[in-house]
mmCIF file of C-alpha atoms in Angstrom:
data_model
loop_
_atom_site.group_PDB
_atom_site.id
_atom_site.type_symbol
_atom_site.label_atom_id
_atom_site.label_comp_id
_atom_site.label_asym_id
_atom_site.label_seq_id
_atom_site.Cartn_x
_atom_site.Cartn_y
_atom_site.Cartn_z
ATOM 1 C CA UNK A 1101 7.902 13.079 21.875
ATOM 2 C CA UNK A 1102 7.027 16.869 21.934
ATOM 3 C CA UNK A 1103 2.793 17.185 21.606
ATOM 4 C CA UNK A 1104 2.490 17.202 17.919
ATOM 5 C CA UNK A 1105 -1.207 19.413 17.140
ATOM 6 C CA UNK A 1106 -2.705 20.482 13.303
ATOM 7 C CA UNK A 1107 -5.425 22.049 12.221
ATOM 8 C CA UNK A 1108 -7.456 20.560 10.271
ATOM 9 C CA UNK A 1109 -6.422 23.066 7.056
ATOM 10 C CA UNK A 1110 -2.784 21.882 7.598
ATOM 11 C CA UNK A 1111 -3.443 18.672 7.903
ATOM 12 C CA UNK A 1112 -3.978 18.575 4.749
ATOM 13 C CA UNK A 1113 -1.757 20.044 2.751
ATOM 14 C CA UNK A 1114 0.255 17.548 3.542
ATOM 15 C CA UNK A 1115 -1.496 14.736 2.379
ATOM 16 C CA UNK A 1116 -2.790 16.235 -0.946
ATOM 17 C CA UNK A 1117 0.561 16.168 -1.791
ATOM 18 C CA UNK A 1118 0.940 12.499 -1.300
ATOM 19 C CA UNK A 1119 -2.455 11.645 -2.926
ATOM 20 C CA UNK A 1120 -1.883 13.468 -5.506
ATOM 21 C CA UNK A 1121 -1.437 12.393 -9.255
ATOM 22 C CA UNK A 1122 1.061 12.921 -12.303
ATOM 23 C CA UNK A 1123 -0.276 11.151 -16.002
ATOM 24 C CA UNK A 1124 3.402 10.266 -16.656
ATOM 25 C CA UNK A 1125 3.549 6.636 -18.825
ATOM 26 C CA UNK A 1126 -0.399 6.309 -18.074
ATOM 27 C CA UNK A 1127 -1.837 8.783 -19.907
ATOM 28 C CA UNK A 1128 0.358 8.364 -22.827
ATOM 29 C CA UNK A 1129 -0.796 3.965 -23.503
ATOM 30 C CA UNK A 1130 1.161 1.495 -23.961
ATOM 31 C CA UNK A 1131 5.236 2.591 -22.627
ATOM 32 C CA UNK A 1132 7.982 1.905 -24.618
ATOM 33 C CA UNK A 1133 11.224 -0.470 -23.735
ATOM 34 C CA UNK A 1134 13.800 1.626 -25.188
ATOM 35 C CA UNK A 1135 15.356 5.204 -24.765
ATOM 36 C CA UNK A 1136 15.969 7.386 -27.868
ATOM 37 C CA UNK A 1137 19.962 6.338 -26.891
ATOM 38 C CA UNK A 1138 19.040 2.265 -27.033
ATOM 39 C CA UNK A 1139 18.822 1.721 -23.008
ATOM 40 C CA UNK A 1140 16.268 -0.545 -22.071
ATOM 41 C CA UNK A 1141 13.349 1.569 -20.393
ATOM 42 C CA UNK A 1142 11.666 0.203 -16.997
ATOM 43 C CA UNK A 1143 8.417 1.514 -15.897
ATOM 44 C CA UNK A 1144 7.791 1.573 -12.171
ATOM 45 C CA UNK A 1145 4.418 2.869 -11.594
ATOM 46 C CA UNK A 1146 4.778 4.737 -7.853
ATOM 47 C CA UNK A 1147 2.656 6.438 -5.233
ATOM 48 C CA UNK A 1148 3.986 9.929 -3.977
ATOM 49 C CA UNK A 1149 6.726 9.117 -1.486
ATOM 50 C CA UNK A 1150 6.961 5.193 -2.321
ATOM 51 C CA UNK A 1151 9.337 2.997 -4.703
ATOM 52 C CA UNK A 1152 10.989 6.330 -5.431
ATOM 53 C CA UNK A 1153 12.459 7.807 -2.608
ATOM 54 C CA UNK A 1154 12.810 4.216 -0.670
ATOM 55 C CA UNK A 1155 15.714 3.684 -3.503
ATOM 56 C CA UNK A 1156 17.371 7.009 -3.694
ATOM 57 C CA UNK A 1157 17.351 7.488 0.513
ATOM 58 C CA UNK A 1158 18.512 3.684 0.583
ATOM 59 C CA UNK A 1159 21.575 5.105 -2.633
ATOM 60 C CA UNK A 1160 20.122 2.134 -4.862
ATOM 61 C CA UNK A 1161 18.559 4.618 -7.686
ATOM 62 C CA UNK A 1162 23.065 3.683 -8.478
ATOM 63 C CA UNK A 1163 24.272 2.626 -11.158
ATOM 64 C CA UNK A 1164 21.581 0.946 -12.438
ATOM 65 C CA UNK A 1165 21.456 -1.205 -16.099
ATOM 66 C CA UNK A 1166 18.761 0.681 -17.145
ATOM 67 C CA UNK A 1167 16.927 3.062 -16.916
ATOM 68 C CA UNK A 1168 13.977 3.441 -14.684
ATOM 69 C CA UNK A 1169 10.176 5.756 -15.519
ATOM 70 C CA UNK A 1170 8.738 7.021 -13.143
ATOM 71 C CA UNK A 1171 4.586 7.102 -12.880
ATOM 72 C CA UNK A 1172 3.038 8.885 -9.803
ATOM 73 C CA UNK A 1173 -0.593 7.321 -8.709
ATOM 74 C CA UNK A 1174 -3.032 8.011 -6.312
ATOM 75 C CA UNK A 1175 -3.209 4.671 -4.340
ATOM 76 C CA UNK A 1176 -3.028 1.141 -5.610
ATOM 77 C CA UNK A 1177 -6.195 0.333 -8.243
ATOM 78 C CA UNK A 1178 -4.938 2.850 -10.520
ATOM 79 C CA UNK A 1179 -1.888 2.328 -10.297
ATOM 80 C CA UNK A 1180 -3.080 -1.272 -11.833
ATOM 81 C CA UNK A 1181 -5.168 -0.873 -13.799
ATOM 82 C CA UNK A 1182 -2.439 1.196 -15.940
ATOM 83 C CA UNK A 1183 -0.487 -2.445 -15.525
ATOM 84 C CA UNK A 1184 -3.062 -3.455 -17.259
ATOM 85 C CA UNK A 1185 -3.161 -1.380 -20.350
ATOM 86 C CA UNK A 1186 1.294 -2.180 -20.027
ATOM 87 C CA UNK A 1187 1.417 1.438 -19.307
ATOM 88 C CA UNK A 1188 3.549 0.353 -16.603
ATOM 89 C CA UNK A 1189 5.859 -2.509 -16.115
ATOM 90 C CA UNK A 1190 5.716 -3.177 -12.307
ATOM 91 C CA UNK A 1191 4.407 -0.927 -8.723
ATOM 92 C CA UNK A 1192 3.885 -1.085 -5.551
ATOM 93 C CA UNK A 1193 0.453 -2.102 -4.235
ATOM 94 C CA UNK A 1194 -1.322 -3.458 -1.191
ATOM 95 C CA UNK A 1195 -2.633 -7.340 -0.453
ATOM 96 C CA UNK A 1196 -6.317 -5.983 -2.266
ATOM 97 C CA UNK A 1197 -5.535 -4.204 -4.741
ATOM 98 C CA UNK A 1198 -4.475 -7.043 -6.835
ATOM 99 C CA UNK A 1199 -7.586 -8.494 -5.958
ATOM 100 C CA UNK A 1200 -9.970 -6.752 -8.137
ATOM 101 C CA UNK A 1201 -7.792 -5.650 -10.864
ATOM 102 C CA UNK A 1202 -7.654 -9.257 -10.920
ATOM 103 C CA UNK A 1203 -11.056 -9.690 -10.322
ATOM 104 C CA UNK A 1204 -12.193 -8.033 -13.572
ATOM 105 C CA UNK A 1205 -9.814 -9.088 -15.541
ATOM 106 C CA UNK A 1206 -7.474 -7.331 -15.408
ATOM 107 C CA UNK A 1207 -3.483 -8.292 -17.197
ATOM 108 C CA UNK A 1208 -1.183 -8.634 -13.946
ATOM 109 C CA UNK A 1209 1.235 -10.979 -12.156
ATOM 110 C CA UNK A 1210 2.374 -10.480 -8.224
ATOM 111 C CA UNK A 1211 5.544 -11.056 -8.421
ATOM 112 C CA UNK A 1212 7.604 -10.493 -5.514
ATOM 113 C CA UNK A 1213 6.201 -9.872 -1.134
ATOM 114 C CA UNK A 1214 6.100 -8.214 1.901
ATOM 115 C CA UNK A 1215 4.888 -9.035 5.050
ATOM 116 C CA UNK A 1216 4.922 -6.015 7.045
ATOM 117 C CA UNK A 1217 2.776 -4.877 10.830
ATOM 118 C CA UNK A 1218 -0.633 -4.182 9.735
ATOM 119 C CA UNK A 1219 -1.177 -2.280 12.669
ATOM 120 C CA UNK A 1220 -1.178 1.292 10.052
ATOM 121 C CA UNK A 1221 -4.591 -0.278 8.395
ATOM 122 C CA UNK A 1222 -6.325 0.614 10.991
ATOM 123 C CA UNK A 1223 -10.774 2.142 11.256
ATOM 124 C CA UNK A 1224 -10.578 6.078 12.107
ATOM 125 C CA UNK A 1225 -12.891 7.849 14.585
ATOM 126 C CA UNK A 1226 -12.488 11.178 15.523
ATOM 127 C CA UNK A 1227 -11.014 11.907 18.629
ATOM 128 C CA UNK A 1228 -14.865 12.700 21.334
ATOM 129 C CA UNK A 1229 -16.742 10.081 18.732
ATOM 130 C CA UNK A 1230 -19.017 8.285 20.603
ATOM 131 C CA UNK A 1231 -18.512 5.198 18.877
ATOM 132 C CA UNK A 1232 -17.089 1.868 20.540
ATOM 133 C CA UNK A 1233 -16.158 -0.460 18.484
ATOM 134 C CA UNK A 1234 -17.244 -1.717 15.076
ATOM 135 C CA UNK A 1235 -19.780 -2.899 15.842
ATOM 136 C CA UNK A 1236 -21.446 1.030 16.318
ATOM 137 C CA UNK A 1237 -20.142 1.097 12.936
ATOM 138 C CA UNK A 1238 -23.541 -0.226 12.497
ATOM 139 C CA UNK A 1239 -26.031 2.985 10.315
ATOM 140 C CA UNK A 1240 -23.088 4.933 10.210
ATOM 141 C CA UNK A 1241 -20.820 6.947 7.227
ATOM 142 C CA UNK A 1242 -17.491 5.538 6.409
ATOM 143 C CA UNK A 1243 -15.701 6.827 4.542
ATOM 144 C CA UNK A 1244 -12.467 4.421 2.452
ATOM 145 C CA UNK A 1245 -11.495 3.758 -0.870
ATOM 146 C CA UNK A 1246 -12.627 1.284 -3.352
ATOM 147 C CA UNK A 1247 -10.265 -1.079 -3.991
ATOM 148 C CA UNK A 1248 -7.437 -0.433 -1.503
ATOM 149 C CA UNK A 1249 -5.506 -2.123 1.223
ATOM 150 C CA UNK A 1250 -8.475 -0.673 3.588
ATOM 151 C CA UNK A 1251 -11.876 -1.871 1.749
ATOM 152 C CA UNK A 1252 -11.001 -5.708 2.980
ATOM 153 C CA UNK A 1253 -9.777 -4.829 6.960
ATOM 154 C CA UNK A 1254 -12.848 -2.558 6.826
ATOM 155 C CA UNK A 1255 -15.104 -5.225 5.684
ATOM 156 C CA UNK A 1256 -13.447 -7.620 7.159
ATOM 157 C CA UNK A 1257 -13.741 -6.053 10.855
ATOM 158 C CA UNK A 1258 -17.234 -5.096 10.677
ATOM 159 C CA UNK A 1259 -17.386 -9.746 9.294
ATOM 160 C CA UNK A 1260 -15.404 -9.963 13.213
ATOM 161 C CA UNK A 1261 -17.897 -7.588 14.305
ATOM 162 C CA UNK A 1262 -20.860 -9.536 13.086
ATOM 163 C CA UNK A 1263 -21.211 -7.153 11.335
ATOM 164 C CA UNK A 1264 -21.534 -7.051 6.958
ATOM 165 C CA UNK A 1265 -20.449 -3.932 4.460
ATOM 166 C CA UNK A 1266 -24.085 -3.028 4.272
ATOM 167 C CA UNK A 1267 -25.149 -2.630 7.481
ATOM 168 C CA UNK A 1268 -22.875 0.511 6.792
ATOM 169 C CA UNK A 1269 -23.210 3.027 5.020
ATOM 170 C CA UNK A 1270 -19.713 3.191 3.254
ATOM 171 C CA UNK A 1271 -18.708 5.906 1.102
ATOM 172 C CA UNK A 1272 -16.607 5.621 -1.836
ATOM 173 C CA UNK A 1273 -13.539 7.707 -1.256
ATOM 174 C CA UNK A 1274 -10.364 8.529 -2.011
ATOM 175 C CA UNK A 1275 -7.136 8.734 0.978
ATOM 176 C CA UNK A 1276 -6.935 13.387 0.531
ATOM 177 C CA UNK A 1277 -11.017 13.542 -0.834
ATOM 178 C CA UNK A 1278 -11.712 10.897 3.070
ATOM 179 C CA UNK A 1279 -9.034 13.463 4.907
ATOM 180 C CA UNK A 1280 -11.323 16.436 4.159
ATOM 181 C CA UNK A 1281 -14.503 14.621 4.780
ATOM 182 C CA UNK A 1282 -13.245 12.828 7.676
ATOM 183 C CA UNK A 1283 -11.739 16.685 9.313
ATOM 184 C CA UNK A 1284 -15.449 18.432 8.491
ATOM 185 C CA UNK A 1285 -17.955 15.545 10.090
ATOM 186 C CA UNK A 1286 -18.594 14.834 6.910
ATOM 187 C CA UNK A 1287 -17.920 10.303 7.698
ATOM 188 C CA UNK A 1288 -18.526 9.158 10.964
ATOM 189 C CA UNK A 1289 -15.416 6.950 10.660
ATOM 190 C CA UNK A 1290 -12.122 6.780 8.072
ATOM 191 C CA UNK A 1291 -10.955 3.489 6.629
ATOM 192 C CA UNK A 1292 -7.016 4.099 5.880
ATOM 193 C CA UNK A 1293 -3.925 3.205 6.116
ATOM 194 C CA UNK A 1294 -0.032 5.250 7.553
ATOM 195 C CA UNK A 1295 0.827 7.972 7.238
ATOM 196 C CA UNK A 1296 -2.544 8.566 7.590
ATOM 197 C CA UNK A 1297 -3.576 6.923 10.355
ATOM 198 C CA UNK A 1298 -0.622 8.397 12.250
ATOM 199 C CA UNK A 1299 -1.411 11.917 10.524
ATOM 200 C CA UNK A 1300 -4.270 11.568 12.525
ATOM 201 C CA UNK A 1301 -3.229 10.149 16.111
ATOM 202 C CA UNK A 1302 -0.403 12.559 16.392
ATOM 203 C CA UNK A 1303 -2.197 15.924 15.249
ATOM 204 C CA UNK A 1304 -5.183 14.436 18.011
ATOM 205 C CA UNK A 1305 -7.504 14.389 15.950
ATOM 206 C CA UNK A 1306 -9.007 11.225 16.022
ATOM 207 C CA UNK A 1307 -7.837 7.524 17.829
ATOM 208 C CA UNK A 1308 -8.470 3.845 16.205
ATOM 209 C CA UNK A 1309 -11.963 2.638 16.930
ATOM 210 C CA UNK A 1310 -10.969 -0.943 15.210
ATOM 211 C CA UNK A 1311 -7.010 -1.682 14.440
ATOM 212 C CA UNK A 1312 -6.001 -4.811 11.258
ATOM 213 C CA UNK A 1313 -3.212 -6.599 13.582
ATOM 214 C CA UNK A 1314 -5.240 -9.599 14.173
ATOM 215 C CA UNK A 1315 -7.685 -9.323 10.850
ATOM 216 C CA UNK A 1316 -5.726 -7.996 8.153
ATOM 217 C CA UNK A 1317 -2.437 -10.424 6.889
ATOM 218 C CA UNK A 1318 0.020 -7.780 6.290
ATOM 219 C CA UNK A 1319 1.055 -8.709 2.912
ATOM 220 C CA UNK A 1320 1.537 -5.839 0.129
ATOM 221 C CA UNK A 1321 3.422 -6.964 -3.083
ATOM 222 C CA UNK A 1322 4.937 -6.265 -6.535
ATOM 223 C CA UNK A 1323 2.497 -6.278 -9.473
ATOM 224 C CA UNK A 1324 3.964 -6.589 -13.018
ATOM 225 C CA UNK A 1325 2.481 -6.416 -16.575
ATOM 226 C CA UNK A 1326 2.721 -9.837 -17.930
ATOM 227 C CA UNK A 1327 3.943 -8.893 -21.103
ATOM 228 C CA UNK A 1328 6.766 -6.931 -19.516
ATOM 229 C CA UNK A 1329 7.981 -10.515 -18.162
ATOM 230 C CA UNK A 1330 7.759 -11.866 -21.367
ATOM 231 C CA UNK A 1331 10.192 -9.682 -22.444
ATOM 232 C CA UNK A 1332 13.614 -11.423 -22.018
ATOM 233 C CA UNK A 1333 15.926 -7.777 -21.266
ATOM 234 C CA UNK A 1334 12.519 -6.143 -18.779
ATOM 235 C CA UNK A 1335 11.525 -9.232 -16.762
ATOM 236 C CA UNK A 1336 15.447 -9.940 -16.622
ATOM 237 C CA UNK A 1337 15.716 -5.715 -14.947
ATOM 238 C CA UNK A 1338 12.473 -6.551 -12.971
ATOM 239 C CA UNK A 1339 14.240 -9.070 -11.270
ATOM 240 C CA UNK A 1340 17.004 -6.970 -10.408
ATOM 241 C CA UNK A 1341 14.484 -3.612 -9.893
ATOM 242 C CA UNK A 1342 12.638 -6.532 -7.025
ATOM 243 C CA UNK A 1343 16.055 -6.903 -4.999
ATOM 244 C CA UNK A 1344 16.904 -3.250 -5.078
ATOM 245 C CA UNK A 1345 13.602 -3.084 -3.142
ATOM 246 C CA UNK A 1346 13.971 -5.853 -0.723
ATOM 247 C CA UNK A 1347 17.540 -4.063 0.367
ATOM 248 C CA UNK A 1348 15.932 -1.076 0.414
ATOM 249 C CA UNK A 1349 13.927 -2.167 2.860
ATOM 250 C CA UNK A 1350 16.765 -3.426 4.193
ATOM 251 C CA UNK A 1351 18.142 -0.417 5.403
ATOM 252 C CA UNK A 1352 14.850 1.304 6.578
ATOM 253 C CA UNK A 1353 14.863 -0.795 8.848
ATOM 254 C CA UNK A 1354 18.156 -0.167 10.780
ATOM 255 C CA UNK A 1355 17.916 3.562 10.037
ATOM 256 C CA UNK A 1356 14.456 4.878 10.563
ATOM 257 C CA UNK A 1357 15.149 8.356 11.304
ATOM 258 C CA UNK A 1358 17.248 8.907 8.004
ATOM 259 C CA UNK A 1359 14.642 7.464 6.168
ATOM 260 C CA UNK A 1360 11.923 9.699 8.363
ATOM 261 C CA UNK A 1361 13.820 12.385 7.378
ATOM 262 C CA UNK A 1362 14.209 11.722 3.351
ATOM 263 C CA UNK A 1363 10.007 10.421 3.146
ATOM 264 C CA UNK A 1364 9.003 13.803 5.515
ATOM 265 C CA UNK A 1365 10.907 15.835 1.999
ATOM 266 C CA UNK A 1366 9.179 14.398 -0.400
ATOM 267 C CA UNK A 1367 6.000 13.769 0.885
ATOM 268 C CA UNK A 1368 5.330 17.089 3.261
ATOM 269 C CA UNK A 1369 4.377 15.426 5.425
ATOM 270 C CA UNK A 1370 5.597 15.953 9.373
ATOM 271 C CA UNK A 1371 9.207 14.698 10.494
ATOM 272 C CA UNK A 1372 7.068 13.423 13.405
ATOM 273 C CA UNK A 1373 3.907 11.427 10.995
ATOM 274 C CA UNK A 1374 6.640 10.177 8.894
ATOM 275 C CA UNK A 1375 9.202 8.895 11.983
ATOM 276 C CA UNK A 1376 5.918 6.556 13.597
ATOM 277 C CA UNK A 1377 4.676 5.670 10.268
ATOM 278 C CA UNK A 1378 7.594 4.146 9.469
ATOM 279 C CA UNK A 1379 8.158 2.743 13.208
ATOM 280 C CA UNK A 1380 4.124 1.339 13.539
ATOM 281 C CA UNK A 1381 4.742 0.027 9.483
ATOM 282 C CA UNK A 1382 6.030 0.967 7.298
ATOM 283 C CA UNK A 1383 9.582 0.394 8.343
ATOM 284 C CA UNK A 1384 8.347 -3.553 9.056
ATOM 285 C CA UNK A 1385 8.153 -4.832 6.601
ATOM 286 C CA UNK A 1386 10.163 -7.886 5.579
ATOM 287 C CA UNK A 1387 11.342 -8.999 2.414
ATOM 288 C CA UNK A 1388 9.034 -13.162 2.089
ATOM 289 C CA UNK A 1389 8.167 -15.374 -0.065
ATOM 290 C CA UNK A 1390 4.960 -15.663 -2.435
ATOM 291 C CA UNK A 1391 4.428 -19.136 -1.403
ATOM 292 C CA UNK A 1392 1.621 -21.459 -0.245
ATOM 293 C CA UNK A 1393 0.813 -19.367 2.262
ATOM 294 C CA UNK A 1394 0.388 -16.331 0.548
ATOM 295 C CA UNK A 1395 -1.444 -17.718 -1.815
ATOM 296 C CA UNK A 1396 -3.449 -18.640 0.342
ATOM 297 C CA UNK A 1397 -4.086 -16.454 2.363
ATOM 298 C CA UNK A 1398 -5.112 -13.355 -0.362
ATOM 299 C CA UNK A 1399 -7.629 -16.179 -2.079
ATOM 300 C CA UNK A 1400 -9.966 -15.876 1.004
ATOM 301 C CA UNK A 1401 -10.066 -11.968 0.587
ATOM 302 C CA UNK A 1402 -10.691 -12.719 -3.269
ATOM 303 C CA UNK A 1403 -13.362 -15.363 -2.234
ATOM 304 C CA UNK A 1404 -14.822 -12.147 0.748
ATOM 305 C CA UNK A 1405 -15.109 -9.905 -2.357
ATOM 306 C CA UNK A 1406 -16.989 -12.364 -4.729
ATOM 307 C CA UNK A 1407 -19.199 -13.116 -2.283
ATOM 308 C CA UNK A 1408 -20.325 -9.232 -1.200
ATOM 309 C CA UNK A 1409 -20.350 -9.043 -5.222
ATOM 310 C CA UNK A 1410 -18.273 -6.163 -4.931
ATOM 311 C CA UNK A 1411 -16.065 -8.161 -7.860
ATOM 312 C CA UNK A 1412 -17.840 -9.042 -10.720
ATOM 313 C CA UNK A 1413 -16.107 -12.737 -11.021
ATOM 314 C CA UNK A 1414 -14.389 -16.235 -8.047
ATOM 315 C CA UNK A 1415 -11.027 -16.192 -9.842
ATOM 316 C CA UNK A 1416 -7.954 -18.359 -8.714
ATOM 317 C CA UNK A 1417 -5.790 -15.913 -7.106
ATOM 318 C CA UNK A 1418 -2.943 -17.961 -7.806
ATOM 319 C CA UNK A 1419 -2.802 -17.731 -11.873
ATOM 320 C CA UNK A 1420 -1.742 -14.328 -11.064
ATOM 321 C CA UNK A 1421 1.411 -15.090 -10.008
ATOM 322 C CA UNK A 1422 5.081 -15.662 -10.696
ATOM 323 C CA UNK A 1423 7.294 -16.762 -8.452
ATOM 324 C CA UNK A 1424 10.428 -16.925 -10.240
ATOM 325 C CA UNK A 1425 11.309 -14.515 -8.524
ATOM 326 C CA UNK A 1426 11.229 -16.183 -4.505
ATOM 327 C CA UNK A 1427 14.877 -16.996 -3.916
ATOM 328 C CA UNK A 1428 15.485 -18.602 -0.202
ATOM 329 C CA UNK A 1429 13.392 -15.636 0.734
ATOM 330 C CA UNK A 1430 11.338 -16.754 4.608
ATOM 331 C CA UNK A 1431 7.819 -18.244 4.385
ATOM 332 C CA UNK A 1432 5.271 -15.362 3.944
ATOM 333 C CA UNK A 1433 3.903 -16.096 7.532
ATOM 334 C CA UNK A 1434 7.242 -15.337 8.587
ATOM 335 C CA UNK A 1435 6.855 -12.129 11.530
ATOM 336 C CA UNK A 1436 7.120 -8.968 11.376
ATOM 337 C CA UNK A 1437 9.857 -6.876 12.098
ATOM 338 C CA UNK A 1438 9.919 -4.154 14.550
ATOM 339 C CA UNK A 1439 10.432 -1.514 17.062
ATOM 340 C CA UNK A 1440 9.668 -2.974 20.020
ATOM 341 C CA UNK A 1441 7.262 -0.422 22.283
ATOM 342 C CA UNK A 1442 8.062 2.376 19.764
ATOM 343 C CA UNK A 1443 5.776 0.548 17.263
#
């Protein structure tokens, strides 16, 4: 791969696109079940370059038996706020947003899961940083998006190093603001996920201090509104939508370059960054069952945040899971896909 360098200013442009939000249904309150022509509408929460771009690239938006309206969010937590408000019927998030939402008493239901290589989850430091291990983060300023998958990755990495979140200066920032703080030296480290990880690494602006492998579970979820699941027609559409996402994920693994091209066009990411992210994490995901192991792994996250008083209460994660769409999927502990040395 050819060398790839960007200035700090150039770094901000495509990733700001990833962090941009359009209000869509989320700003309009509770969404309608049908459009003006009587067709069923499925209201889907998304992130830039997420499900909509993926399904379109894989040809899975052709011949839909319902109409989809899309609302785009900066990250998982605000997306789940919209699910709770019934403005969104379903959306994709990482392993931690459902914990924060459920801990706050939100009305959400996890309906599908995938397992991927968590190599894209990382605590990044500037390339010339004197920090060498997670323990070196003591007393340092670390940026992270509250309630994101990176939030637990940071907590878990600190715990493995014998540290608590109170031992570092946690700065809660959404990705675009965190990137700006990281590239201008206002924070010492940044806990984040792909494609931000790949962007920083390929730009030469930073390196991985500690990664997600062996630290986080690598799970991603589809989360639906209980009210949508209670509606027979809408629940059928959700089941169909989940199946299309599963087929699209299979397509991504088999067509990494084609997906990287589409993803780069959608987000403004350089192709090299998109492809690196696909092979490091995005393309490694495999649809898995919402089983006891997945629930137990998420319960550990929930208990950890409750003990740290970062969520207001303890709860049973199983109470927020609906397994009706599991079908014959492999266990959640099934190894993620791999592109070999490229990943």
